[in-house]
Every structure is written in structure tokens, then in C-alpha cells.
PDB file of C-alpha atoms in Angstrom:
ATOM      1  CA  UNK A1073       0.000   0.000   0.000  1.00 48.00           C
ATOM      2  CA  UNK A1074       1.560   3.506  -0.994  1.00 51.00           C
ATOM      3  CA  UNK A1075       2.339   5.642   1.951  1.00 55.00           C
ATOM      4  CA  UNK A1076       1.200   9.579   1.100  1.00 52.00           C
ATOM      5  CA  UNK A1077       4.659  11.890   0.484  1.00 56.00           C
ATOM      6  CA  UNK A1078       2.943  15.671   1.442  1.00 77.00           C
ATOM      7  CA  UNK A1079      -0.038  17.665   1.983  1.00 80.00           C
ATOM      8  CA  UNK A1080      -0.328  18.348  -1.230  1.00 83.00           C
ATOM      9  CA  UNK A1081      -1.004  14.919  -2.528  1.00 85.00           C
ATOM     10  CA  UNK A1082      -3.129  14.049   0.135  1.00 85.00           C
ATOM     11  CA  UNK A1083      -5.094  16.770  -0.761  1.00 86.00           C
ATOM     12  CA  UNK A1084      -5.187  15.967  -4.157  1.00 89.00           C
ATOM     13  CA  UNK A1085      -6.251  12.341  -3.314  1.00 89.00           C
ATOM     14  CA  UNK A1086      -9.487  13.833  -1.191  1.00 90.00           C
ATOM     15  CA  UNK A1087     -10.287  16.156  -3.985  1.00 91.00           C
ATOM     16  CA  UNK A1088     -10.240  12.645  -6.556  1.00 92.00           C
ATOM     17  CA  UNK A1089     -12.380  10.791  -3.649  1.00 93.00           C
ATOM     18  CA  UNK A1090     -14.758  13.991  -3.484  1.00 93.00           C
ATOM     19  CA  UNK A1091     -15.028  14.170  -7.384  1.00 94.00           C
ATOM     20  CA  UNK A1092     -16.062  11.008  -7.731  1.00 94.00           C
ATOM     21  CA  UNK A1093     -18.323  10.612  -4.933  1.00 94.00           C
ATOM     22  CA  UNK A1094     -20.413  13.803  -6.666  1.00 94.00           C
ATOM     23  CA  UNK A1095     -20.356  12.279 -10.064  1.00 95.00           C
ATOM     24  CA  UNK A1096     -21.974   9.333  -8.574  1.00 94.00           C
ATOM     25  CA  UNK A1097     -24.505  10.940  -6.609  1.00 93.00           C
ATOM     26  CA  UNK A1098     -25.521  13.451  -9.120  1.00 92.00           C
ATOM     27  CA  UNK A1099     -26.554  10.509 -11.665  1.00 92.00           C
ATOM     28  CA  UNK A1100     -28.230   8.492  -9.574  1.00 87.00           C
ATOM     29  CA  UNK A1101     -26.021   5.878  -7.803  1.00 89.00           C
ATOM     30  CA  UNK A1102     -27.143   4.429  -4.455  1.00 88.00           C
ATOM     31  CA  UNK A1103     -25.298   6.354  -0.875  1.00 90.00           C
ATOM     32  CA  UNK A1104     -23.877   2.856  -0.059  1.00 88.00           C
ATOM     33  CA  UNK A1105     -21.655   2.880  -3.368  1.00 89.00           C
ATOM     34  CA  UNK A1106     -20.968   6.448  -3.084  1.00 92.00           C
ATOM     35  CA  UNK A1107     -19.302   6.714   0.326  1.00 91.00           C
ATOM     36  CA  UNK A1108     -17.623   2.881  -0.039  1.00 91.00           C
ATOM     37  CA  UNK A1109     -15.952   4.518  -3.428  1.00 93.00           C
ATOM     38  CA  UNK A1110     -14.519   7.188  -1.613  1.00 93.00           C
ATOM     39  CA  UNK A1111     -13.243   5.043   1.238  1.00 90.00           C
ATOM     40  CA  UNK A1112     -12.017   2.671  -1.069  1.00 91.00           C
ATOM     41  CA  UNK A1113      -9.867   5.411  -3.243  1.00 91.00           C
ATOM     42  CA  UNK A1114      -8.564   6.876   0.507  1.00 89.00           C
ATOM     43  CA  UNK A1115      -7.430   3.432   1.992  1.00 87.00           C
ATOM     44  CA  UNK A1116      -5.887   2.278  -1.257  1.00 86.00           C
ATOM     45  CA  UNK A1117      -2.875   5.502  -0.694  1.00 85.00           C
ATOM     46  CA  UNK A1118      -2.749   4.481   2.823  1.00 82.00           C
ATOM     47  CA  UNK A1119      -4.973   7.575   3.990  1.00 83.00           C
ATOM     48  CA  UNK A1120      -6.131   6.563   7.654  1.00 79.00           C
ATOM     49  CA  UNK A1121      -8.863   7.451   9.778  1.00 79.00           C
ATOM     50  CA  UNK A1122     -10.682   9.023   6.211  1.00 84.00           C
ATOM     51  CA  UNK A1123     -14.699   9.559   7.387  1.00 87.00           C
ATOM     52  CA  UNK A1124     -17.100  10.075   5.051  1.00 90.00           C
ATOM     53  CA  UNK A1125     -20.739  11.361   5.658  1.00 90.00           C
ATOM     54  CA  UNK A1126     -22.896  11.414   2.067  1.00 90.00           C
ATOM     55  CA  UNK A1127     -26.691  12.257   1.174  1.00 88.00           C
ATOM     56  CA  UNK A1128     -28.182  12.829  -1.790  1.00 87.00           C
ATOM     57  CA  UNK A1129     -27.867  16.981  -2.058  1.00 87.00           C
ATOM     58  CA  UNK A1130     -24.163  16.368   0.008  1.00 87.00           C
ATOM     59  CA  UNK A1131     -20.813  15.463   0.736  1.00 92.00           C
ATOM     60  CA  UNK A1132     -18.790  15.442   3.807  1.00 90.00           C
ATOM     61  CA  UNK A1133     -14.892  14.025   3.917  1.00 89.00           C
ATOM     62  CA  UNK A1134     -12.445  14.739   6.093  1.00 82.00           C
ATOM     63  CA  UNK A1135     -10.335  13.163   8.387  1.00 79.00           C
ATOM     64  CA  UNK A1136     -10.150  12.534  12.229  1.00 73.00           C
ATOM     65  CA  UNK A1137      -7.107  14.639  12.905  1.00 70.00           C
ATOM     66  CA  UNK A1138      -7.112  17.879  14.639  1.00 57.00           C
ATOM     67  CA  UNK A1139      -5.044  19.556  11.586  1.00 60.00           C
ATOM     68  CA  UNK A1140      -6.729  17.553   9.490  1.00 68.00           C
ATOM     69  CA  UNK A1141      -8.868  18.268   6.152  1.00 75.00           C
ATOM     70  CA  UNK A1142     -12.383  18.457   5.234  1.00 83.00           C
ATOM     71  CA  UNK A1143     -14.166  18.981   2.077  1.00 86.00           C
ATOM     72  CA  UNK A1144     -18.371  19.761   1.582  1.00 88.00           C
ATOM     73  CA  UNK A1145     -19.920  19.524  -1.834  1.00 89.00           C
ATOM     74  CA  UNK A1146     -23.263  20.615  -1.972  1.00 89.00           C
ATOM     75  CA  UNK A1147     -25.246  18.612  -5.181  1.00 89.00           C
ATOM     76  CA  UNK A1148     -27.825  21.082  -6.677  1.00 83.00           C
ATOM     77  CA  UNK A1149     -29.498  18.938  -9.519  1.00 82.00           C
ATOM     78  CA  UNK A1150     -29.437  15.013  -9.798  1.00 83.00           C
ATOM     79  CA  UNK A1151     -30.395  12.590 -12.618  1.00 82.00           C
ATOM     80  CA  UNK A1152     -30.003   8.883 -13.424  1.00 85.00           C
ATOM     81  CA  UNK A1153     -26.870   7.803 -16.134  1.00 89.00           C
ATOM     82  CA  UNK A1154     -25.820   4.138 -15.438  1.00 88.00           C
ATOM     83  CA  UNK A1155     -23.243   4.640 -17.916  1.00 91.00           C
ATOM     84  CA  UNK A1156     -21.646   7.327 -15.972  1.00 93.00           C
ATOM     85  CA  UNK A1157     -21.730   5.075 -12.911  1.00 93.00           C
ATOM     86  CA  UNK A1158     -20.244   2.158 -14.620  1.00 93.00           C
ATOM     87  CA  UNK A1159     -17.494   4.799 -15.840  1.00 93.00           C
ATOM     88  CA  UNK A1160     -16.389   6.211 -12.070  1.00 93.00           C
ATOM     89  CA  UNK A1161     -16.573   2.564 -10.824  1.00 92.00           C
ATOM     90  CA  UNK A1162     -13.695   1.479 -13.741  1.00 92.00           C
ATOM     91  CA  UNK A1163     -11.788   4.797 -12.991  1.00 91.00           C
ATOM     92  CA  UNK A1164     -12.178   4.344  -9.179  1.00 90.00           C
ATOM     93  CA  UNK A1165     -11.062   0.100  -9.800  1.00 89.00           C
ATOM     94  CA  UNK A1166      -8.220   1.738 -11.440  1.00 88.00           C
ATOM     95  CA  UNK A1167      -6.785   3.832  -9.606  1.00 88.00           C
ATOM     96  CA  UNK A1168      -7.161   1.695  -6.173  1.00 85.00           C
ATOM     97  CA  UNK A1169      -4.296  -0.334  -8.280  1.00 78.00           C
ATOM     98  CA  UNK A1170      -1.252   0.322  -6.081  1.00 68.00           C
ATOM     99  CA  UNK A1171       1.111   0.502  -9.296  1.00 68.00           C
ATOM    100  CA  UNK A1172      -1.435   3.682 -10.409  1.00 71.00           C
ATOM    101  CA  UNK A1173      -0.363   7.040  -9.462  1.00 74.00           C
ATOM    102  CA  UNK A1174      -1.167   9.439 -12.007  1.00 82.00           C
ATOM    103  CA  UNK A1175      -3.402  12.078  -9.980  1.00 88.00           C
ATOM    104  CA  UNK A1176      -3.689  14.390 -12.560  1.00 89.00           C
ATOM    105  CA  UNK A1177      -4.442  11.772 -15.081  1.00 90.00           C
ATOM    106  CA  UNK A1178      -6.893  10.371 -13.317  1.00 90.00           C
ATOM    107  CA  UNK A1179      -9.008  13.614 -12.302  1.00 91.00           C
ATOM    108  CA  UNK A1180      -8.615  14.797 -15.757  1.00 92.00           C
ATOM    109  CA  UNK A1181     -10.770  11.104 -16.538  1.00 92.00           C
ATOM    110  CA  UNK A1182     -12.863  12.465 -14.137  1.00 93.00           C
ATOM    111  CA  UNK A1183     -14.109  15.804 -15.312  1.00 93.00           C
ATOM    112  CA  UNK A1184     -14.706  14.348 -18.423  1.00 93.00           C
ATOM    113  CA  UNK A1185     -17.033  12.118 -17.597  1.00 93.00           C
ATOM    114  CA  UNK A1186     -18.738  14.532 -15.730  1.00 92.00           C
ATOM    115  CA  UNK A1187     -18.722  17.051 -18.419  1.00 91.00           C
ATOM    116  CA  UNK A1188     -19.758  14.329 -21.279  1.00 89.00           C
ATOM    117  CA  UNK A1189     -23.418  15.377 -21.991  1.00 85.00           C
ATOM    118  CA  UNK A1190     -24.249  12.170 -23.193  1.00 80.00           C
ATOM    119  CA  UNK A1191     -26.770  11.105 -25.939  1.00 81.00           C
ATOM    120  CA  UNK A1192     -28.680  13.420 -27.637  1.00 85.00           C
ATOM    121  CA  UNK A1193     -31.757  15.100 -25.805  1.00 84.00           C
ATOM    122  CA  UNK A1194     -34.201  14.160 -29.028  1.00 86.00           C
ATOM    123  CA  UNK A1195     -32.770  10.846 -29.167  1.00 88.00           C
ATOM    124  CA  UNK A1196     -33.066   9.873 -25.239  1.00 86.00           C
ATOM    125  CA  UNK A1197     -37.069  11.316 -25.542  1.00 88.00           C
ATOM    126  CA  UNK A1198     -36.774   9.622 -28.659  1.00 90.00           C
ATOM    127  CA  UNK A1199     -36.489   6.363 -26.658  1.00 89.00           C
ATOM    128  CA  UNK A1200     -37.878   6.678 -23.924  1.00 88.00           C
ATOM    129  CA  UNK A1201     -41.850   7.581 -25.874  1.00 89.00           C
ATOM    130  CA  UNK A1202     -41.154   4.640 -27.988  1.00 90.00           C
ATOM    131  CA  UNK A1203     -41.079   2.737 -25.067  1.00 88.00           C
ATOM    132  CA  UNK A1204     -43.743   3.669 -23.500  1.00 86.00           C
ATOM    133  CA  UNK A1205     -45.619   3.357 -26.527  1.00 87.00           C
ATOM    134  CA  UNK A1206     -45.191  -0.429 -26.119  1.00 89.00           C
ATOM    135  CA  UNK A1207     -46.498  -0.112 -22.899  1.00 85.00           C
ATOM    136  CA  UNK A1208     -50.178  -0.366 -24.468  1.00 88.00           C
ATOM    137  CA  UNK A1209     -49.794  -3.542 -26.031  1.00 88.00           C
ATOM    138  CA  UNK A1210     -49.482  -5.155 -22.991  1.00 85.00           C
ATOM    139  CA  UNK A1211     -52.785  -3.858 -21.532  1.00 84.00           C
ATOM    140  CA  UNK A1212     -54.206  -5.139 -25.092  1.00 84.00           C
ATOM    141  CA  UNK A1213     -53.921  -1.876 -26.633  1.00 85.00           C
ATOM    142  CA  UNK A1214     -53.978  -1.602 -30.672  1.00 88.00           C
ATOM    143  CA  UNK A1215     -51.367   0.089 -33.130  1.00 90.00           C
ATOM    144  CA  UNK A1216     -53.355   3.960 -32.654  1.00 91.00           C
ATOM    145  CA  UNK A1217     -52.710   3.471 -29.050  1.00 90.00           C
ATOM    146  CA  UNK A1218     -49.300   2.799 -29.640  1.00 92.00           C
ATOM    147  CA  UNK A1219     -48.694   5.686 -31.926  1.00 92.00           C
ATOM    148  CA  UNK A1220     -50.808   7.877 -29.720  1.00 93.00           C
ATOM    149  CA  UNK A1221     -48.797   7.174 -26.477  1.00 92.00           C
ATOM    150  CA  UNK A1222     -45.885   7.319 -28.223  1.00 93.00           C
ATOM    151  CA  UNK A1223     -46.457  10.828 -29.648  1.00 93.00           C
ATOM    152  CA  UNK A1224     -47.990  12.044 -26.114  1.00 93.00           C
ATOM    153  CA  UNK A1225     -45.038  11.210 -24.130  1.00 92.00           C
ATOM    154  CA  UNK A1226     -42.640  12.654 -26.501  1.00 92.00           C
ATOM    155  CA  UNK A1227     -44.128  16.103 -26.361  1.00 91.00           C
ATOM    156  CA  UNK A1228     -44.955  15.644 -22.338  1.00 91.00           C
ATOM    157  CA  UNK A1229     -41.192  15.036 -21.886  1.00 91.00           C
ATOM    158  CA  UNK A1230     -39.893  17.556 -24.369  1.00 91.00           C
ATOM    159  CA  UNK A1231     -42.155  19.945 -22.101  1.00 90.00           C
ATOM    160  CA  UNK A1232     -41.486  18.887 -18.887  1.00 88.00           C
ATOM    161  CA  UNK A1233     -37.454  18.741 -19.955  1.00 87.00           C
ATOM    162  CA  UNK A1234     -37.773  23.024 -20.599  1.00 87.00           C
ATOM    163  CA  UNK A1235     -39.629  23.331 -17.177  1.00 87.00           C
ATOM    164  CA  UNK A1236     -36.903  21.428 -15.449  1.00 81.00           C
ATOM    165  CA  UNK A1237     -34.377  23.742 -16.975  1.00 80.00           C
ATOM    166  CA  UNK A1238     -36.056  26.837 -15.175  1.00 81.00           C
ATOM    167  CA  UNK A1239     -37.187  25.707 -12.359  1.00 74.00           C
ATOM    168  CA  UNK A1240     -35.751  24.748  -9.252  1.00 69.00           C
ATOM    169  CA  UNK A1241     -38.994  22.708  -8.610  1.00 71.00           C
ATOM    170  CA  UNK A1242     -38.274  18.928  -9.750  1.00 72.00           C
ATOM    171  CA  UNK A1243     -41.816  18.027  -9.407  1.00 81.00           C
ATOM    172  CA  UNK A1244     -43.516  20.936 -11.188  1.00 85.00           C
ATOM    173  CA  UNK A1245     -42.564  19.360 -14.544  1.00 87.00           C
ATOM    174  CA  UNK A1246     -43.922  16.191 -13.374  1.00 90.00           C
ATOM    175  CA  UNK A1247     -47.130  17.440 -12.993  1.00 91.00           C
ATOM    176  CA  UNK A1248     -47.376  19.731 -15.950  1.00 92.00           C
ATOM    177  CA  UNK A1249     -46.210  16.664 -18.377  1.00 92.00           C
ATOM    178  CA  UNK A1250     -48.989  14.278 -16.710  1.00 93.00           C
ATOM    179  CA  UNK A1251     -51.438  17.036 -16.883  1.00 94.00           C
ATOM    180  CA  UNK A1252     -50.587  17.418 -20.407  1.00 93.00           C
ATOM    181  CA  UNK A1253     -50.599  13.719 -21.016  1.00 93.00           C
ATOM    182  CA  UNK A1254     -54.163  13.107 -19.964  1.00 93.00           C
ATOM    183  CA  UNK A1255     -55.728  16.010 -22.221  1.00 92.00           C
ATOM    184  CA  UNK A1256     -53.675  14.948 -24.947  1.00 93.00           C
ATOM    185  CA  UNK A1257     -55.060  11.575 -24.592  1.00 92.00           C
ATOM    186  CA  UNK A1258     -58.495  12.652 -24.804  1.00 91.00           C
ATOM    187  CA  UNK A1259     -58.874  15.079 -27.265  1.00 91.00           C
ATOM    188  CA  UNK A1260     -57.353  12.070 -29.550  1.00 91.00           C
ATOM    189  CA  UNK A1261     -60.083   9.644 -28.755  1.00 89.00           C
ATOM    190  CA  UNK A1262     -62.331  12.301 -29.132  1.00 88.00           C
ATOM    191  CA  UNK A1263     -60.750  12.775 -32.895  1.00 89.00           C
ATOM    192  CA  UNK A1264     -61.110   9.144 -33.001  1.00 87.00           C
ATOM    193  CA  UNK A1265     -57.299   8.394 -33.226  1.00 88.00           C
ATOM    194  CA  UNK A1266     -56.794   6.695 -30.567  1.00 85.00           C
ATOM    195  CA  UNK A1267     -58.835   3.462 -29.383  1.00 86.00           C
ATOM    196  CA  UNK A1268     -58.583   3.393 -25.508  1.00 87.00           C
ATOM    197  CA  UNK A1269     -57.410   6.904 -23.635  1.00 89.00           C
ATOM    198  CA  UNK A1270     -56.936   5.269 -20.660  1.00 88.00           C
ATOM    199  CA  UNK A1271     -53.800   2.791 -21.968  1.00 90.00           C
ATOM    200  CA  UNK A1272     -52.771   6.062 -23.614  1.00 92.00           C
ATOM    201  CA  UNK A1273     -52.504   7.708 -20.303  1.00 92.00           C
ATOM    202  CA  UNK A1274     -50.889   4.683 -18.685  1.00 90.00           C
ATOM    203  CA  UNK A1275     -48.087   4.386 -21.776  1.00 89.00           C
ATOM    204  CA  UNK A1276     -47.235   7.840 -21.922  1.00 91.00           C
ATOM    205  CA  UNK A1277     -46.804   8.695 -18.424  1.00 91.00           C
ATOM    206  CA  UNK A1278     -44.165   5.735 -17.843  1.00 88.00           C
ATOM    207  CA  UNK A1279     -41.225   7.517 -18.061  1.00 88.00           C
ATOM    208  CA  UNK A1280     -42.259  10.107 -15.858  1.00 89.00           C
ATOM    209  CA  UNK A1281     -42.839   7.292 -12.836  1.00 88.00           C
ATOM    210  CA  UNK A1282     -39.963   7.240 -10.201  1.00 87.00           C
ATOM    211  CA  UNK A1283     -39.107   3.841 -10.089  1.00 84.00           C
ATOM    212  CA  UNK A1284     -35.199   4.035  -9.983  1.00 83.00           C
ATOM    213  CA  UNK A1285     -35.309   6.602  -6.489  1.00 84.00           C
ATOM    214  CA  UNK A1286     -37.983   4.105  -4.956  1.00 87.00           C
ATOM    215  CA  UNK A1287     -35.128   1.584  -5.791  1.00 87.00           C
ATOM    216  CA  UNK A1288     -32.518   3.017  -4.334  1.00 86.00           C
ATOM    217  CA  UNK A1289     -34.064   4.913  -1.467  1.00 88.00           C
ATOM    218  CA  UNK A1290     -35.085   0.769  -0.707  1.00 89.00           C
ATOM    219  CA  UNK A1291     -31.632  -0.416  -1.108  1.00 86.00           C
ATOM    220  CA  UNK A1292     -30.393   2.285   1.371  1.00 86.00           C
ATOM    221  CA  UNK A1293     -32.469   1.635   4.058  1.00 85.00           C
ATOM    222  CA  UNK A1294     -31.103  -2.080   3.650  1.00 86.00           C
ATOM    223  CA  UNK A1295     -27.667  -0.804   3.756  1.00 82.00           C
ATOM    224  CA  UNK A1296     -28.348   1.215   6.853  1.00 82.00           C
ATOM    225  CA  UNK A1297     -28.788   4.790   5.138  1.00 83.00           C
ATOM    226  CA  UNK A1298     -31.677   5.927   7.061  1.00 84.00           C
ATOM    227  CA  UNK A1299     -31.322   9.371   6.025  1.00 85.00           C
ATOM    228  CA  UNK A1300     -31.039   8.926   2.222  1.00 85.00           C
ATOM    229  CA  UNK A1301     -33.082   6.028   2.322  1.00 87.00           C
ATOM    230  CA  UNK A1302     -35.925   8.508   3.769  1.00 89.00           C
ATOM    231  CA  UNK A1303     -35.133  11.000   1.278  1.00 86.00           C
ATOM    232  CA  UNK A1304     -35.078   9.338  -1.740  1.00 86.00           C
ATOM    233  CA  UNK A1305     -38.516   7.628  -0.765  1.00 89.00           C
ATOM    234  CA  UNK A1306     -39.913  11.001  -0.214  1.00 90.00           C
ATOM    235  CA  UNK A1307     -38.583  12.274  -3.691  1.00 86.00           C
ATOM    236  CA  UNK A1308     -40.268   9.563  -5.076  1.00 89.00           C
ATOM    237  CA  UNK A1309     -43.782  10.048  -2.996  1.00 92.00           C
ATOM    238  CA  UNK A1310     -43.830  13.486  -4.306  1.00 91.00           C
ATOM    239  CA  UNK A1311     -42.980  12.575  -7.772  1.00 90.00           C
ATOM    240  CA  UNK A1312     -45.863  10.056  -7.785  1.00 91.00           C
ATOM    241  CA  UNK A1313     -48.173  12.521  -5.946  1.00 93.00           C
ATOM    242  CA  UNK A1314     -47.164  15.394  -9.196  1.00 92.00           C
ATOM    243  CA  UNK A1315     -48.346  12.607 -11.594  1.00 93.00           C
ATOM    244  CA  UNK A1316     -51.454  11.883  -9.770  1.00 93.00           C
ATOM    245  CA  UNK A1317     -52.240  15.238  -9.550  1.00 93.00           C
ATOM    246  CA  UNK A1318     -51.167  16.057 -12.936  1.00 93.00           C
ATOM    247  CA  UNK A1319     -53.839  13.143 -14.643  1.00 93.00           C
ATOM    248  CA  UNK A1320     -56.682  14.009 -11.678  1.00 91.00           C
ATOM    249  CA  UNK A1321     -56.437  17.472 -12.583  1.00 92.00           C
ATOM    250  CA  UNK A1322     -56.698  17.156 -16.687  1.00 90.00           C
ATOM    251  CA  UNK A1323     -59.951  14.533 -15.783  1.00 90.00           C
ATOM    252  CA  UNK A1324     -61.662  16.894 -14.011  1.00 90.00           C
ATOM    253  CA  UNK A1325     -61.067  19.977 -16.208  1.00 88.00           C
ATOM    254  CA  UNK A1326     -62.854  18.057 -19.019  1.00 83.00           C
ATOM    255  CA  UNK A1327     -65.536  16.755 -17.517  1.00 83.00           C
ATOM    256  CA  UNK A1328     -66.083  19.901 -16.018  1.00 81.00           C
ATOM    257  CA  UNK A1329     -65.640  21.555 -19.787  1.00 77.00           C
ATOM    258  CA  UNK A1330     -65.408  19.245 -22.198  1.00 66.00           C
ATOM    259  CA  UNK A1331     -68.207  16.870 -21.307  1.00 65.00           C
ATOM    260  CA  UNK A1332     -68.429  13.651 -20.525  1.00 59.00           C
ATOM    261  CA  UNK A1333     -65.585  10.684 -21.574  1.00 58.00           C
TER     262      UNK A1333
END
């Protein structure tokens, strides 16, 4: 195990544990991975007594000396990007190696990966309303349910992607896109071009449903991160309240205006 030289490079080694650690967090890995990454970078350069204290909007490391270092990163806006998890877990493998010491190297590798904005926006809606167009085949839905879901999500999430961008409100677009979904869905069985709006509804709204922060806020609580596990449940309460709200809202505005369904 390498022994640490200076200051310096042990601070350098807690910035590289801190990096990573945020990258995680901010696309969507559980608490458990994030803060056994960081430990796992420390120990490898012989870093003792490293604690580590992470949630889901922060990041506390430091170490138990009385001239020792710590380092907070607060985590404004969070997503989900396996890919960029699978990434830091390679880099992180990596540089645990002994025989790796490239610092620079290795937080370069870093900010990349953090920068890299992935696929295309129009291509990941792309997907993802594709996908939940398939959803209505398997509630027995026909081919104008499919094509209706799938063009309802895509403009829901196209719409609920802009409100995200200006607002600091991760729910709002939520309930706008679900809102959106369920009108959408009826005026088109109204114009006869869809079959069932109900399966529409159900498609279109799929990728809007929180099912990887239910996930993980379960897996935390197993791993004995009350806090985050809390937190991450609540996030996805809220989320599933935003849709409920969003489709109860657009049902009762047209039977209140547009008559019955």
C-alpha cells in the first residue's frame, strides 16, 4: 500500500475521492456505493482514519485529525446515467491499483465524464416515448394506441425537460407533463385516433414514474442509510403525488368543460 509523500497529494487524493463521490450521486447511484468509493480510493494511498458522511444533495470528507482536512460539496441537480456510474466505478477500480499514481491523469478522466453530456436530448425522448408506446400492447392496446402514447409522451417530456431547466422545482414538470398527457389523450379519442385513452394515459406517463429513487431509497435503508433512504422515498412520494395530480387534474377539467368521456 503507498504511503502519502505531502499535503499536497493528500489533498489531491481527497479532492479525486470527493469528485467522484459527486459524479456518482448526481446521476443516480445508491449512498452505499458512493461513500464505499470514496473510502475505497482513501485506503488504497494508505490515507487513515478518512470519514465520510454522504446524502443525496451532500458530501462530507475529512479526516479525524485535529489539523486535518475536510471537504463539503453541496449537489444542486441530480439525474439517473448508469453509464456514468459504470465509468467512475472502472476509474475508481483503477486507480485503487497500487502501481497507479497518475493524480492528474486520473481527475482529468474524471471531469470528463462529468462534463460528457451524453446522448442526444431528441434521441433519449426519442427512446424513452417509444417505449412507452409499447407499454399499451401489454394492456391489449392496438397500433393507434401505440402511436398515440408514443407521440404524447414525446411532447410531455420535451415539455417537462424546458420546465426542469427553469425551475428549481423537480416536481412541477412532473405534474405539468402528466397534466398534459391526460388532455392529450383525450382530445385524440375524441378525434377518433386513438382506441382506448386510458392505456394512452398509462403508456405515456411511464417515463415520468420514479421507479429508480424508490429503488434506491429501498436499497439504502437495507444498507443502513436511514437518512437517504428517507429521502429518496420522499422524492419519489412526491414525484408520484405530481403525476397523480397532474392526470386528476386534466380529468376533471374536461368533464367539467369538455363533457363527458
Amino acid at each position: 500500500m503507498q504511503t502519502v509523500r505531502s499535503i499536497d497529494e493528500k489533498k489531491t487524493i481527497l479532492r479525486i475521492a470527493l469528485l467522484a463521490g459527486e459524479i456518482l450521486i448526481k446521476n443516480g447511484a445508491e449512498i452505499y456505493r458512493v461513500e464505499d468509493t470514496i473510502c475505497r480510493i482513501c485506503e488504497s494511498k494508505d490515507l487513515k482514519g478518512i470519514n465520510t458522511y454522504a446524502t443525496p444533495t451532500f458530501i462530507l470528507l475529512g479526516d479525524n485529525k485535529f489539523d486535518g482536512f475536510t471537504f463539503v460539496k453541496h449537489i444542486r441537480k441530480r439525474g439517473i446515467n448508469i453509464d456514468k456510474i459504470c465509468k467512475i466505478n472502472d476509474i475508481s477500480r483503477k486507480f485503487v491499483d497500487t502501481a497507479y499514481n497518475d493524480y492528474e491523469e486520473t481527475i482529468r478522466s474524471l471531469e470528463e465524464i462529468d462534463d460528457d453530456p451524453g446522448y442526444p436530448s431528441f434521441s433519449k425522448i426519442l427512446a424513452a416515448a417509444i417505449s412507452s408506446g409499447v407499454f399499451t400492447f401489454l394492456f391489449k392496446g392496438g397500433l393507434s394506441d401505440f402511436i398515440c402514447a408514443t407521440l404524447t409522451s414525446m411532447i410531455a417530456l420535451i415539455i417537462s425537460e424546458k420546465i426542469e431547466d427553469v425551475s428549481s422545482v423537480s416536481f412541477l414538470g412532473n405534474g405539468v407533463a402528466a397534466f398534459l398527457i391526460t388532455v392529450i389523450s383525450i382530445v385524440l379519442m375524441k378525434l377518433n385516433l386513438s382506441e382506448h385513452f386510458d392505456l394512452v394515459i398509462v403508456g405515456a406517463i411511464y417515463p415520468l414514474l420514479p421507479g429508480v429513487s424508490l429503488t434506491n431509497s429501498i436499497r439504502d435503508f437495507i444498507s443502513g442509510d436511514l437518512v437517504s433512504g428517507v429521502s429518496k422515498g420522499f422524492e419519489a412520494m412526491m414525484t408520484a403525488i405530481a403525476i397523480a395530480t397532474g392526470v386528476g387534474s386534466g380529468l376533471l377539467m374536461w368533464m367539467k368543460f369538455g363533457g363527458v368521456l
